[in-house]
Tab-separated table of C-alpha atoms and ligand atoms in Angstrom:
chain	number	residue	atom	x	y	z
N	1	MET	CA	21.903	-34.889	-23.153
N	2	ILE	CA	18.740	-32.898	-22.103
N	3	CYS	CA	18.954	-31.836	-18.282
N	4	THR	CA	16.095	-31.465	-16.132
N	5	ILE	CA	17.165	-28.783	-13.933
N	6	ALA	CA	18.649	-30.343	-10.985
N	7	PRO	CA	21.962	-28.433	-9.815
N	8	PRO	CA	23.894	-31.429	-9.071
N	9	LEU	CA	23.493	-32.638	-12.705
N	10	LEU	CA	24.969	-29.427	-14.055
N	11	SER	CA	28.259	-30.994	-14.808
N	12	HIS	CA	26.700	-33.632	-16.848
N	13	CYS	CA	24.477	-31.285	-18.893
N	14	THR	CA	25.164	-30.487	-22.471
N	15	ASP	CA	21.710	-28.623	-22.993
N	16	PHE	CA	19.473	-26.923	-20.685
N	17	SER	CA	15.934	-26.794	-21.777
N	18	ILE	CA	12.646	-26.207	-20.156
N	19	THR	CA	11.356	-29.863	-20.339
N	20	ASN	CA	11.402	-30.493	-16.674
N	21	THR	CA	7.509	-30.803	-16.636
N	22	ALA	CA	4.728	-31.666	-18.992
N	23	ARG	CA	4.490	-29.659	-22.106
N	24	PRO	CA	1.865	-26.703	-21.721
N	25	THR	CA	-1.537	-27.192	-23.261
N	26	PRO	CA	-3.863	-24.511	-23.991
N	27	HIS	CA	-6.283	-25.005	-21.063
N	28	GLY	CA	-4.499	-23.746	-17.783
N	29	THR	CA	-1.256	-25.829	-17.658
N	30	VAL	CA	0.774	-23.022	-19.040
N	31	ASP	CA	0.877	-21.281	-15.723
N	32	ARG	CA	1.689	-24.333	-13.754
N	33	HIS	CA	4.400	-25.393	-16.213
N	34	MET	CA	5.874	-21.907	-16.079
N	35	ARG	CA	5.710	-22.016	-12.106
N	36	SER	CA	7.479	-25.312	-12.264
N	37	THR	CA	10.139	-23.844	-14.674
N	38	SER	CA	10.513	-20.819	-12.558
N	39	HIS	CA	11.156	-22.815	-9.526
N	40	SER	CA	13.886	-24.833	-11.108
N	41	LEU	CA	15.363	-21.548	-12.378
N	42	TYR	CA	15.515	-20.232	-8.828
N	43	ARG	CA	16.984	-23.554	-7.317
N	44	LEU	CA	19.690	-23.379	-9.912
N	45	GLU	CA	20.400	-19.652	-9.134
N	46	GLU	CA	20.335	-20.603	-5.295
N	47	HIS	CA	22.929	-23.241	-5.778
N	48	ARG	CA	25.018	-21.299	-7.936
N	49	SER	CA	25.260	-18.281	-5.413
N	50	ALA	CA	25.595	-20.700	-2.383
N	51	THR	CA	28.332	-22.760	-3.446
N	52	ARG	CA	32.044	-21.907	-4.415
N	53	HIS	CA	32.858	-22.848	-7.852
N	54	SER	CA	35.938	-22.917	-10.090
N	55	LYS	CA	35.794	-20.291	-12.780
N	56	SER	CA	34.777	-22.492	-15.645
N	57	THR	CA	32.032	-24.049	-13.563
N	58	GLU	CA	30.754	-20.560	-12.653
N	59	GLN	CA	30.926	-19.560	-16.274
N	60	ARG	CA	28.958	-22.711	-17.103
N	61	PHE	CA	26.328	-21.899	-14.394
N	62	ARG	CA	25.834	-18.336	-15.799
N	63	HIS	CA	25.703	-19.669	-19.487
N	64	VAL	CA	22.829	-22.360	-18.435
N	65	ILE	CA	20.884	-19.731	-16.255
N	66	GLY	CA	21.007	-17.303	-19.187
N	67	ARG	CA	19.743	-19.813	-21.690
N	68	GLN	CA	17.069	-20.896	-19.349
N	69	LYS	CA	16.016	-17.397	-18.879
N	70	ARG	CA	15.934	-16.645	-22.547
N	71	ALA	CA	13.981	-19.641	-23.326
N	72	MET	CA	11.298	-18.800	-20.566
N	73	GLN	CA	11.079	-15.169	-22.061
N	74	LYS	CA	10.607	-16.564	-25.632
N	75	GLU	CA	7.987	-19.294	-24.542
N	76	PHE	CA	6.096	-17.193	-22.009
N	77	SER	CA	6.810	-13.659	-23.033
N	78	ALA	CA	7.849	-13.360	-19.174
N	79	VAL	CA	9.828	-10.825	-17.325
N	80	ILE	CA	11.753	-12.941	-15.240
N	81	ILE	CA	12.508	-11.749	-11.537
N	82	GLU	CA	16.315	-11.989	-10.831
N	83	ARG	CA	16.734	-10.230	-7.631
N	84	VAL	CA	14.792	-8.738	-4.792
N	85	GLU	CA	16.166	-6.337	-2.083
N	86	THR	CA	14.356	-5.736	1.027
N	87	TRP	CA	15.190	-2.969	3.624
N	88	VAL	CA	13.497	-1.068	6.591
N	89	LEU	CA	13.742	2.883	7.016
N	90	ARG	CA	12.804	4.247	10.600
N	91	VAL	CA	11.882	7.813	9.798
N	92	PRO	CA	10.464	10.571	12.071
N	93	PHE	CA	6.881	11.609	11.661
N	94	ILE	CA	6.158	15.170	10.774
N	95	ARG	CA	5.744	17.590	13.769
N	96	THR	CA	3.025	19.869	12.680
N	97	SER	CA	0.299	17.585	13.988
N	98	ALA	CA	1.624	17.889	17.573
N	99	ASP	CA	-0.487	14.760	18.611
N	100	PHE	CA	2.321	12.599	17.102
N	101	ASP	CA	5.508	14.535	18.117
N	102	GLY	CA	8.329	12.045	18.770
N	103	ALA	CA	6.671	9.278	16.690
N	104	HIS	CA	8.336	7.234	13.793
N	105	HIS	CA	7.209	5.335	10.839
N	106	GLU	CA	8.921	2.261	9.662
N	107	LEU	CA	8.921	1.897	5.923
N	108	ILE	CA	9.422	-1.801	4.993
N	109	GLY	CA	10.795	-1.987	1.313
N	110	ALA	CA	11.073	-4.347	-1.466
N	111	THR	CA	12.874	-3.495	-4.706
N	112	VAL	CA	12.214	-6.136	-7.375
N	113	HIS	CA	14.664	-6.429	-10.264
N	114	ALA	CA	13.651	-8.055	-13.604
N	115	ASP	CA	15.133	-7.726	-17.057
N	116	GLY	CA	16.746	-4.556	-16.471
N	117	VAL	CA	13.462	-2.850	-14.843
N	118	SER	CA	12.993	-2.484	-11.123
N	119	GLY	CA	9.826	-2.075	-9.141
N	120	LEU	CA	9.512	-0.347	-5.755
N	121	GLY	CA	7.085	-1.348	-3.049
N	122	TYR	CA	6.729	-0.549	0.587
N	123	SER	CA	4.390	-0.720	3.452
N	124	PHE	CA	4.564	1.148	6.759
N	125	ILE	CA	4.075	0.693	10.433
N	126	THR	CA	3.764	3.468	13.088
N	127	ASP	CA	5.981	3.646	15.977
N	128	HIS	CA	6.271	0.070	17.095
N	129	ALA	CA	9.588	-1.163	15.521
N	130	GLY	CA	7.702	-4.090	13.942
N	131	GLY	CA	9.452	-3.577	10.590
N	132	VAL	CA	12.016	-6.203	11.128
N	133	ALA	CA	9.399	-8.819	11.628
N	134	VAL	CA	7.889	-7.963	8.286
N	135	LYS	CA	11.144	-7.977	6.712
N	136	ALA	CA	11.917	-11.384	8.155
N	137	LEU	CA	8.760	-12.667	6.640
N	138	LEU	CA	9.696	-11.344	3.311
N	139	ASP	CA	13.306	-12.683	3.351
N	140	GLU	CA	12.334	-16.167	4.838
N	141	LEU	CA	9.113	-17.036	3.035
N	142	LEU	CA	8.065	-14.619	0.196
N	143	VAL	CA	11.062	-13.378	-1.672
N	144	PRO	CA	12.516	-16.899	-2.213
N	145	ARG	CA	9.322	-17.774	-4.092
N	146	LEU	CA	9.666	-14.645	-6.315
N	147	ILE	CA	12.899	-15.528	-7.972
N	148	GLY	CA	12.412	-16.747	-11.536
N	149	ARG	CA	8.742	-15.788	-11.426
N	150	ASP	CA	7.130	-13.531	-14.072
N	151	ALA	CA	6.956	-10.028	-12.615
N	152	THR	CA	3.753	-9.380	-14.720
N	153	LYS	CA	1.791	-11.706	-12.626
N	154	ALA	CA	1.068	-9.435	-9.746
N	155	GLU	CA	-2.435	-10.761	-8.989
N	156	GLN	CA	-1.581	-14.501	-9.358
N	157	ILE	CA	1.314	-14.032	-6.976
N	158	TRP	CA	-0.808	-12.166	-4.452
N	159	PHE	CA	-3.303	-14.819	-4.193
N	160	GLU	CA	-0.690	-17.450	-3.973
N	161	PHE	CA	0.998	-15.631	-0.980
N	162	GLU	CA	-2.449	-15.078	0.592
N	163	ALA	CA	-2.995	-18.815	0.501
N	164	LEU	CA	0.581	-19.459	1.640
N	165	THR	CA	0.104	-17.091	4.787
N	166	HIS	CA	-3.743	-17.589	5.437
N	167	ARG	CA	-2.927	-19.202	8.752
N	168	MET	CA	-1.419	-15.978	9.832
N	169	GLY	CA	-4.777	-14.293	9.630
N	170	THR	CA	-4.602	-10.729	8.272
N	171	GLY	CA	-1.903	-8.907	9.901
N	172	ILE	CA	1.963	-8.970	9.473
N	173	ASN	CA	1.543	-11.077	6.312
N	174	ARG	CA	-0.528	-8.298	4.707
N	175	PHE	CA	2.361	-5.660	5.260
N	176	ALA	CA	4.733	-8.119	3.631
N	177	MET	CA	2.388	-8.787	0.717
N	178	ALA	CA	1.819	-5.123	0.154
N	179	SER	CA	5.590	-4.394	-0.247
N	180	ILE	CA	5.905	-7.100	-2.977
N	181	ASP	CA	2.482	-6.285	-4.721
N	182	ILE	CA	3.307	-2.623	-5.073
N	183	ALA	CA	6.700	-3.381	-6.307
N	184	LEU	CA	5.215	-5.817	-9.010
N	185	TRP	CA	2.507	-3.275	-10.020
N	186	ASP	CA	5.110	-0.601	-10.366
N	187	LEU	CA	7.300	-2.861	-12.359
N	188	ARG	CA	4.526	-4.007	-14.717
N	189	ALA	CA	3.400	-0.349	-15.296
N	190	LYS	CA	7.019	0.444	-16.136
N	191	VAL	CA	7.306	-2.461	-18.493
N	192	ASN	CA	4.278	-1.288	-20.313
N	193	GLY	CA	5.522	2.251	-20.395
N	194	ARG	CA	2.637	3.832	-18.379
N	195	SER	CA	1.635	5.262	-15.154
N	196	LEU	CA	0.311	3.000	-12.330
N	197	ALA	CA	-3.102	4.687	-12.625
N	198	ALA	CA	-3.030	3.761	-16.405
N	199	GLU	CA	-1.874	0.208	-15.687
N	200	ILE	CA	-4.969	-0.329	-13.177
N	201	GLY	CA	-7.564	1.388	-15.561
N	202	GLN	CA	-7.410	5.219	-15.370
N	203	ILE	CA	-10.720	7.328	-15.628
N	204	HIS	CA	-9.627	10.631	-14.301
N	205	GLU	CA	-6.566	13.019	-14.617
N	206	SER	CA	-6.752	14.473	-11.117
N	207	VAL	CA	-8.703	13.728	-7.908
N	208	PRO	CA	-9.927	15.991	-5.187
N	209	ALA	CA	-7.562	16.257	-2.192
N	210	TYR	CA	-8.112	17.493	1.437
N	211	GLY	CA	-5.471	18.936	3.769
N	212	SER	CA	-4.744	16.627	6.699
N	213	GLY	CA	-2.066	16.102	9.224
N	214	LYS	CA	-1.805	19.764	10.472
N	215	ALA	CA	-4.889	19.878	12.855
N	216	GLY	CA	-4.032	17.881	15.894
N	217	ASN	CA	-5.840	17.930	19.199
N	218	ARG	CA	-2.850	19.285	21.026
N	219	LEU	CA	-2.452	22.451	18.921
N	220	SER	CA	-3.524	25.708	20.464
N	221	LEU	CA	-6.739	27.182	18.972
N	222	SER	CA	-4.797	29.697	17.154
N	223	GLU	CA	-2.343	27.215	15.639
N	224	LEU	CA	-5.238	25.107	14.607
N	225	VAL	CA	-6.992	27.948	12.837
N	226	GLU	CA	-3.707	29.318	11.268
N	227	LEU	CA	-2.694	25.886	9.921
N	228	SER	CA	-6.173	25.132	8.497
N	229	GLU	CA	-6.290	28.577	6.698
N	230	GLY	CA	-2.777	27.538	5.430
N	231	TYR	CA	-4.439	24.631	3.637
N	232	ILE	CA	-6.947	26.952	2.019
N	233	SER	CA	-4.504	29.318	0.808
N	234	GLU	CA	-2.607	26.295	-0.815
N	235	GLY	CA	-5.643	25.786	-2.833
N	236	PHE	CA	-7.329	23.157	-0.855
N	237	THR	CA	-11.163	23.152	-0.584
N	238	ALA	CA	-11.480	20.866	2.538
N	239	VAL	CA	-9.394	20.199	5.802
N	240	LYS	CA	-9.589	17.330	8.470
N	241	LEU	CA	-9.614	18.244	12.138
N	242	ARG	CA	-8.860	15.759	15.057
N	243	VAL	CA	-11.181	15.674	17.846
N	244	GLY	CA	-11.842	13.362	20.922
N	245	GLU	CA	-9.123	14.260	23.290
N	246	ASN	CA	-10.908	17.107	24.924
N	247	LEU	CA	-14.612	16.641	24.222
N	248	ARG	CA	-15.699	19.850	26.169
N	249	ASN	CA	-13.316	21.998	23.742
N	250	ASP	CA	-13.913	20.298	20.514
N	251	PRO	CA	-17.193	22.211	19.554
N	252	ASP	CA	-15.420	25.451	20.088
N	253	ARG	CA	-12.435	24.374	18.022
N	254	VAL	CA	-14.526	23.282	15.183
N	255	SER	CA	-16.568	26.362	15.392
N	256	ALA	CA	-13.542	28.617	15.205
N	257	VAL	CA	-12.285	26.759	12.140
N	258	ARG	CA	-15.689	27.090	10.440
N	259	ARG	CA	-15.803	30.688	11.109
N	260	ALA	CA	-12.296	31.234	9.870
N	261	LEU	CA	-12.734	29.286	6.468
N	262	GLY	CA	-16.397	30.094	5.722
N	263	ASP	CA	-19.289	27.939	4.906
N	264	ASP	CA	-17.981	26.802	1.411
N	265	VAL	CA	-14.921	24.954	2.684
N	266	GLY	CA	-15.478	21.133	3.730
N	267	ILE	CA	-14.623	20.131	7.301
N	268	MET	CA	-14.007	16.632	8.368
N	269	ILE	CA	-13.512	15.372	11.832
N	270	ASP	CA	-11.534	12.393	12.989
N	271	ALA	CA	-11.596	10.924	16.577
N	272	ASN	CA	-8.956	8.170	15.800
N	273	GLU	CA	-11.044	5.513	17.540
N	274	ARG	CA	-10.972	7.457	20.894
N	275	LEU	CA	-14.606	7.496	21.700
N	276	SER	CA	-17.276	5.225	23.414
N	277	TYR	CA	-20.713	5.022	21.607
N	278	SER	CA	-22.385	7.404	23.972
N	279	GLU	CA	-19.313	9.949	23.634
N	280	ALA	CA	-19.403	9.674	19.885
N	281	LEU	CA	-23.180	10.320	19.793
N	282	SER	CA	-22.952	13.113	22.119
N	283	LEU	CA	-20.043	14.930	20.401
N	284	GLY	CA	-21.488	14.111	16.927
N	285	ARG	CA	-24.775	15.969	17.917
N	286	ARG	CA	-22.971	18.953	19.086
N	287	LEU	CA	-20.730	19.031	15.859
N	288	GLU	CA	-23.723	18.778	13.431
N	289	GLU	CA	-24.375	22.426	13.330
N	290	PHE	CA	-21.030	23.117	11.979
N	291	ASP	CA	-21.928	20.838	8.965
N	292	PRO	CA	-18.963	18.324	8.867
N	293	LEU	CA	-18.421	16.256	5.776
N	294	TRP	CA	-17.938	13.076	7.697
N	295	PHE	CA	-17.180	11.782	11.266
N	296	GLU	CA	-14.075	9.536	10.959
N	297	GLU	CA	-13.308	6.598	13.144
N	298	PRO	CA	-15.525	7.704	16.038
N	299	MET	CA	-14.944	4.484	17.872
N	300	PRO	CA	-12.648	1.454	17.866
N	301	TYR	CA	-13.112	0.108	14.263
N	302	MET	CA	-14.030	-3.486	15.358
N	303	HIS	CA	-17.326	-2.261	16.943
N	304	ARG	CA	-19.187	-2.498	13.720
N	305	GLU	CA	-22.681	-2.642	15.296
N	306	ALA	CA	-21.865	0.621	17.176
N	307	HIS	CA	-20.888	2.236	14.050
N	308	VAL	CA	-24.285	1.216	12.408
N	309	ARG	CA	-26.246	2.773	15.467
N	310	LEU	CA	-24.265	5.870	15.440
N	311	ALA	CA	-24.895	6.490	11.495
N	312	GLN	CA	-28.442	5.893	12.138
N	313	HIS	CA	-28.689	8.565	14.867
N	314	LEU	CA	-26.410	11.111	13.347
N	315	ALA	CA	-26.893	13.597	10.275
N	316	ILE	CA	-23.056	13.422	9.789
N	317	PRO	CA	-21.803	10.430	7.596
N	318	VAL	CA	-19.761	7.915	9.689
N	319	VAL	CA	-16.564	6.697	7.856
N	320	GLY	CA	-13.576	4.523	8.562
N	321	GLY	CA	-11.353	1.721	7.347
N	322	GLU	CA	-7.815	2.463	7.895
N	323	HIS	CA	-7.403	-0.342	10.341
N	324	HIS	CA	-9.211	-2.911	8.268
N	325	CYS	CA	-6.578	-5.535	6.762
N	326	SER	CA	-8.588	-7.141	3.966
N	327	ALA	CA	-11.349	-6.429	1.332
N	328	GLU	CA	-13.460	-9.040	3.049
N	329	GLY	CA	-13.317	-7.021	6.303
N	330	PHE	CA	-15.155	-4.228	4.745
N	331	VAL	CA	-18.221	-6.425	3.349
N	332	ASP	CA	-20.262	-6.172	6.592
N	333	TYR	CA	-19.419	-2.533	7.141
N	334	VAL	CA	-20.842	-1.726	3.745
N	335	THR	CA	-23.850	-3.969	3.783
N	336	SER	CA	-24.962	-2.940	7.427
N	337	GLY	CA	-24.519	0.761	6.681
N	338	ALA	CA	-21.857	1.314	9.319
N	339	PHE	CA	-19.586	3.329	6.761
N	340	SER	CA	-20.681	5.712	4.205
N	341	VAL	CA	-17.194	6.118	2.968
N	342	LEU	CA	-14.326	3.527	2.860
N	343	GLN	CA	-10.844	4.590	3.808
N	344	PRO	CA	-8.630	1.587	3.361
N	345	ASN	CA	-4.712	1.939	3.692
N	346	VAL	CA	-3.018	0.422	0.769
N	347	CYS	CA	-0.198	-1.078	2.861
N	348	MET	CA	-2.560	-2.403	5.652
N	349	VAL	CA	-4.796	-4.463	3.222
N	350	GLY	CA	-1.903	-6.019	1.288
N	351	GLY	CA	-1.261	-3.875	-1.650
N	352	ILE	CA	-2.785	-2.756	-5.065
N	353	THR	CA	-4.437	-6.053	-5.865
N	354	GLU	CA	-6.626	-5.918	-2.563
N	355	MET	CA	-7.187	-2.168	-3.063
N	356	VAL	CA	-8.786	-2.833	-6.591
N	357	ARG	CA	-11.222	-5.388	-4.817
N	358	ILE	CA	-12.212	-2.755	-2.223
N	359	MET	CA	-12.793	-0.063	-5.018
N	360	LYS	CA	-15.085	-2.449	-6.683
N	361	LEU	CA	-16.933	-3.245	-3.284
N	362	ALA	CA	-17.362	0.560	-2.919
N	363	GLU	CA	-18.592	1.103	-6.359
N	364	LEU	CA	-21.176	-1.869	-6.440
N	365	HIS	CA	-22.723	-0.612	-3.130
N	366	GLY	CA	-22.798	3.107	-3.762
N	367	VAL	CA	-20.399	4.097	-0.900
N	368	GLY	CA	-17.531	6.519	-1.255
N	369	PHE	CA	-13.755	5.767	-1.465
N	370	ALA	CA	-11.365	8.080	0.291
N	371	PRO	CA	-8.033	6.043	0.956
N	372	HIS	CA	-5.940	6.630	4.082
N	373	LEU	CA	-2.516	8.465	3.887
N	374	MET	CA	-0.119	7.149	1.307
N	375	THR	CA	-1.345	10.105	-0.987
N	376	ASP	CA	1.534	9.280	-3.528
N	377	LEU	CA	0.077	5.688	-4.086
N	378	ASN	CA	-3.569	6.555	-3.699
N	379	VAL	CA	-3.649	9.318	-6.183
N	380	HIS	CA	-3.117	6.569	-8.756
N	381	LEU	CA	-5.788	4.250	-7.143
N	382	ALA	CA	-8.325	7.063	-6.783
N	383	ALA	CA	-8.001	7.924	-10.435
N	384	THR	CA	-9.559	4.529	-11.487
N	385	THR	CA	-12.957	4.724	-9.745
N	386	ASN	CA	-15.892	6.967	-9.713
N	387	SER	CA	-16.465	6.368	-6.115
N	388	THR	CA	-13.395	8.624	-4.947
N	389	ILE	CA	-14.606	11.479	-2.812
N	390	TYR	CA	-11.129	12.523	-1.643
N	391	VAL	CA	-7.583	11.602	-1.253
N	392	GLU	CA	-6.032	12.419	1.946
N	393	TYR	CA	-3.116	14.835	1.459
N	394	PHE	CA	-0.666	14.126	4.355
N	395	PRO	CA	2.829	14.407	2.841
N	396	TRP	CA	4.789	12.731	5.592
N	397	MET	CA	6.954	10.953	3.166
N	398	GLU	CA	8.208	14.124	1.326
N	399	PRO	CA	11.431	14.533	3.348
N	400	TYR	CA	12.565	11.187	2.174
N	401	THR	CA	11.381	11.020	-1.248
N	402	GLU	CA	12.583	12.606	-4.736
N	403	ASN	CA	8.950	13.003	-6.056
N	404	ARG	CA	6.582	15.751	-5.306
N	405	LEU	CA	2.892	15.533	-5.760
N	406	THR	CA	1.376	18.489	-7.697
N	407	ILE	CA	-1.802	19.909	-6.166
N	408	ASP	CA	-3.850	22.245	-8.431
N	409	GLU	CA	-6.901	24.114	-7.186
N	410	GLY	CA	-7.389	21.428	-4.606
N	411	ARG	CA	-6.967	18.458	-6.849
N	412	ALA	CA	-4.117	16.096	-6.836
N	413	LEU	CA	-2.715	15.676	-10.471
N	414	VAL	CA	-2.148	11.925	-11.493
N	415	PRO	CA	1.646	11.586	-12.304
N	416	GLU	CA	2.016	10.620	-15.872
N	417	GLY	CA	5.394	9.007	-15.946
N	418	PRO	CA	6.030	5.075	-15.914
N	419	GLY	CA	4.983	3.294	-12.604
N	420	HIS	CA	3.992	5.089	-9.467
N	421	GLY	CA	6.908	7.579	-9.572
N	422	ILE	CA	7.988	7.191	-6.038
N	423	GLN	CA	11.705	7.159	-5.245
N	424	PHE	CA	13.360	7.384	-1.913
N	425	THR	CA	16.464	9.545	-1.576
N	426	SER	CA	19.795	8.072	-1.053
N	427	ALA	CA	20.242	10.458	1.885
N	428	ALA	CA	17.130	8.631	3.534
N	429	PHE	CA	18.793	5.271	3.100
N	430	GLU	CA	22.092	6.521	4.669
N	431	GLN	CA	20.351	8.191	7.452
N	432	TYR	CA	17.413	6.007	8.377
N	433	ARG	CA	18.059	2.542	7.247
N	434	VAL	CA	17.971	0.046	10.226
N	435	ALA	CA	17.619	-3.296	8.422
I	1	LIG	MG1	-7.906	8.812	10.325
C-alpha cells in the first residue's frame, strides 16, 4: 500500500512515497508540494527520535526515512536539512578599546547539517546575557520548521520566518533569523563549491578596510596616538576614533591623531549615540577643521529628524545604522538625507538575505555602504556592491576562531574557499559555551 506519511501508520506501510499532497504543477505548486513533503518528513523523524522502538521497527523507520529523502532529492534536487545544533558562547570583549573593559559578547550559533555538508550561522549580543532567549526562540519555533526543508532555499525560509515572527516586531527574532540565514547561505555556497561572496554575486576581490576598536574615549592621549599609528604601520589608510565622553578634550585628541598620521590618512569619528543635537552640532563644528571622513552615530539612532538637521548644518557626512533592525528601517534615513553612509549589522538585521536588500537600497539611492563590525562576514557582502566605502576591521572574534582575514595595503582580501570560511575553535566551545 502507498502510505501518506502519518507516523502511526508506519507499521502498515509497504511503500513510502511522496504522494501525501497534490502532484506538483509547473506554476508555483512545486514549492508548496515540497514544503508539505518536508513537513511530513520532519514529523516522521520527530516520531522516530521521540519514541522507543524495537530494533526492527527502528530499522524500518530509518529505511522509510532514507527512501523519503532520496525521493525528495531526486524529485526536487533538494539538499535536505537533517539536523540543526544551536549554542551560545559568552566571550570576553577585547581590552584595547578601554571603553569596553569587562564587557562580553554573546554569540548565538546555529550549525545546520544537510546531505553531509554543514553551514555555520551566528548572531551576537553585547553584554546583556540575552543569548539564551534567542536560543530558546530558535529551539522552540524556528529549528523544528527547518528539519526536512531544502537548505538551498535561504531567501524563501527567511521570508517565511519573517512572517511567522512578524508580531514580535524587529528585535530578538531578527537575531534568531540571522543565525539560521547565515548558516543557510554558508551551506549553499559550500554545496555550490564557492565563497559566500561568489554565492551572493561577487564584484571585487578585495575591499577597503579601516582600523577600529583601538581608539576608545578612555585611552590616554599617548595611547590613542600610539594605537592609531599602529594601524597605519599595519597598512591601513584610515582609522576610527571614539568621541563624546569628554567634549572639551575631543578636539585636542582628534588634532593629535591628525598631526601624528598626516593629512593623507582618513579619520572617522564615532560618538556611539552619546550626544544631544546641540552637543553634536557644537562638537562637529569644532572637529570640521580636522577633515573627518564621517561623524558616526552622533545621537540616538531613532532621532531621524535630528540627523537630517545635523547633516544639513555640518560639512562632515553623518552616518549610522548599526542599531537598525530591518531594511525598511533604513528607507526614511536614506530618502531624508539623514545618513550619507549605511552601517547595518548583519546579525542585527536578520542575516545575509536582509543585508542584500540594504545594499540594493544604498546602490539605488547613491549612498555609501560600510557595514558594522563582523568583518569576516562583511568582507563577503561588501565585495558584492559598488556602494562599499569601507569595512570596519575590528577583529574581536579572532581569539575564538580558526580563520584569519588577510589585510593587504589597507584592503581586506575576500576569502576564496567555500562558504564564509569562519570556524570557531573547539577551545572556545570548551571554555565559553553557556548554553
Ligand atoms: Mg559605531
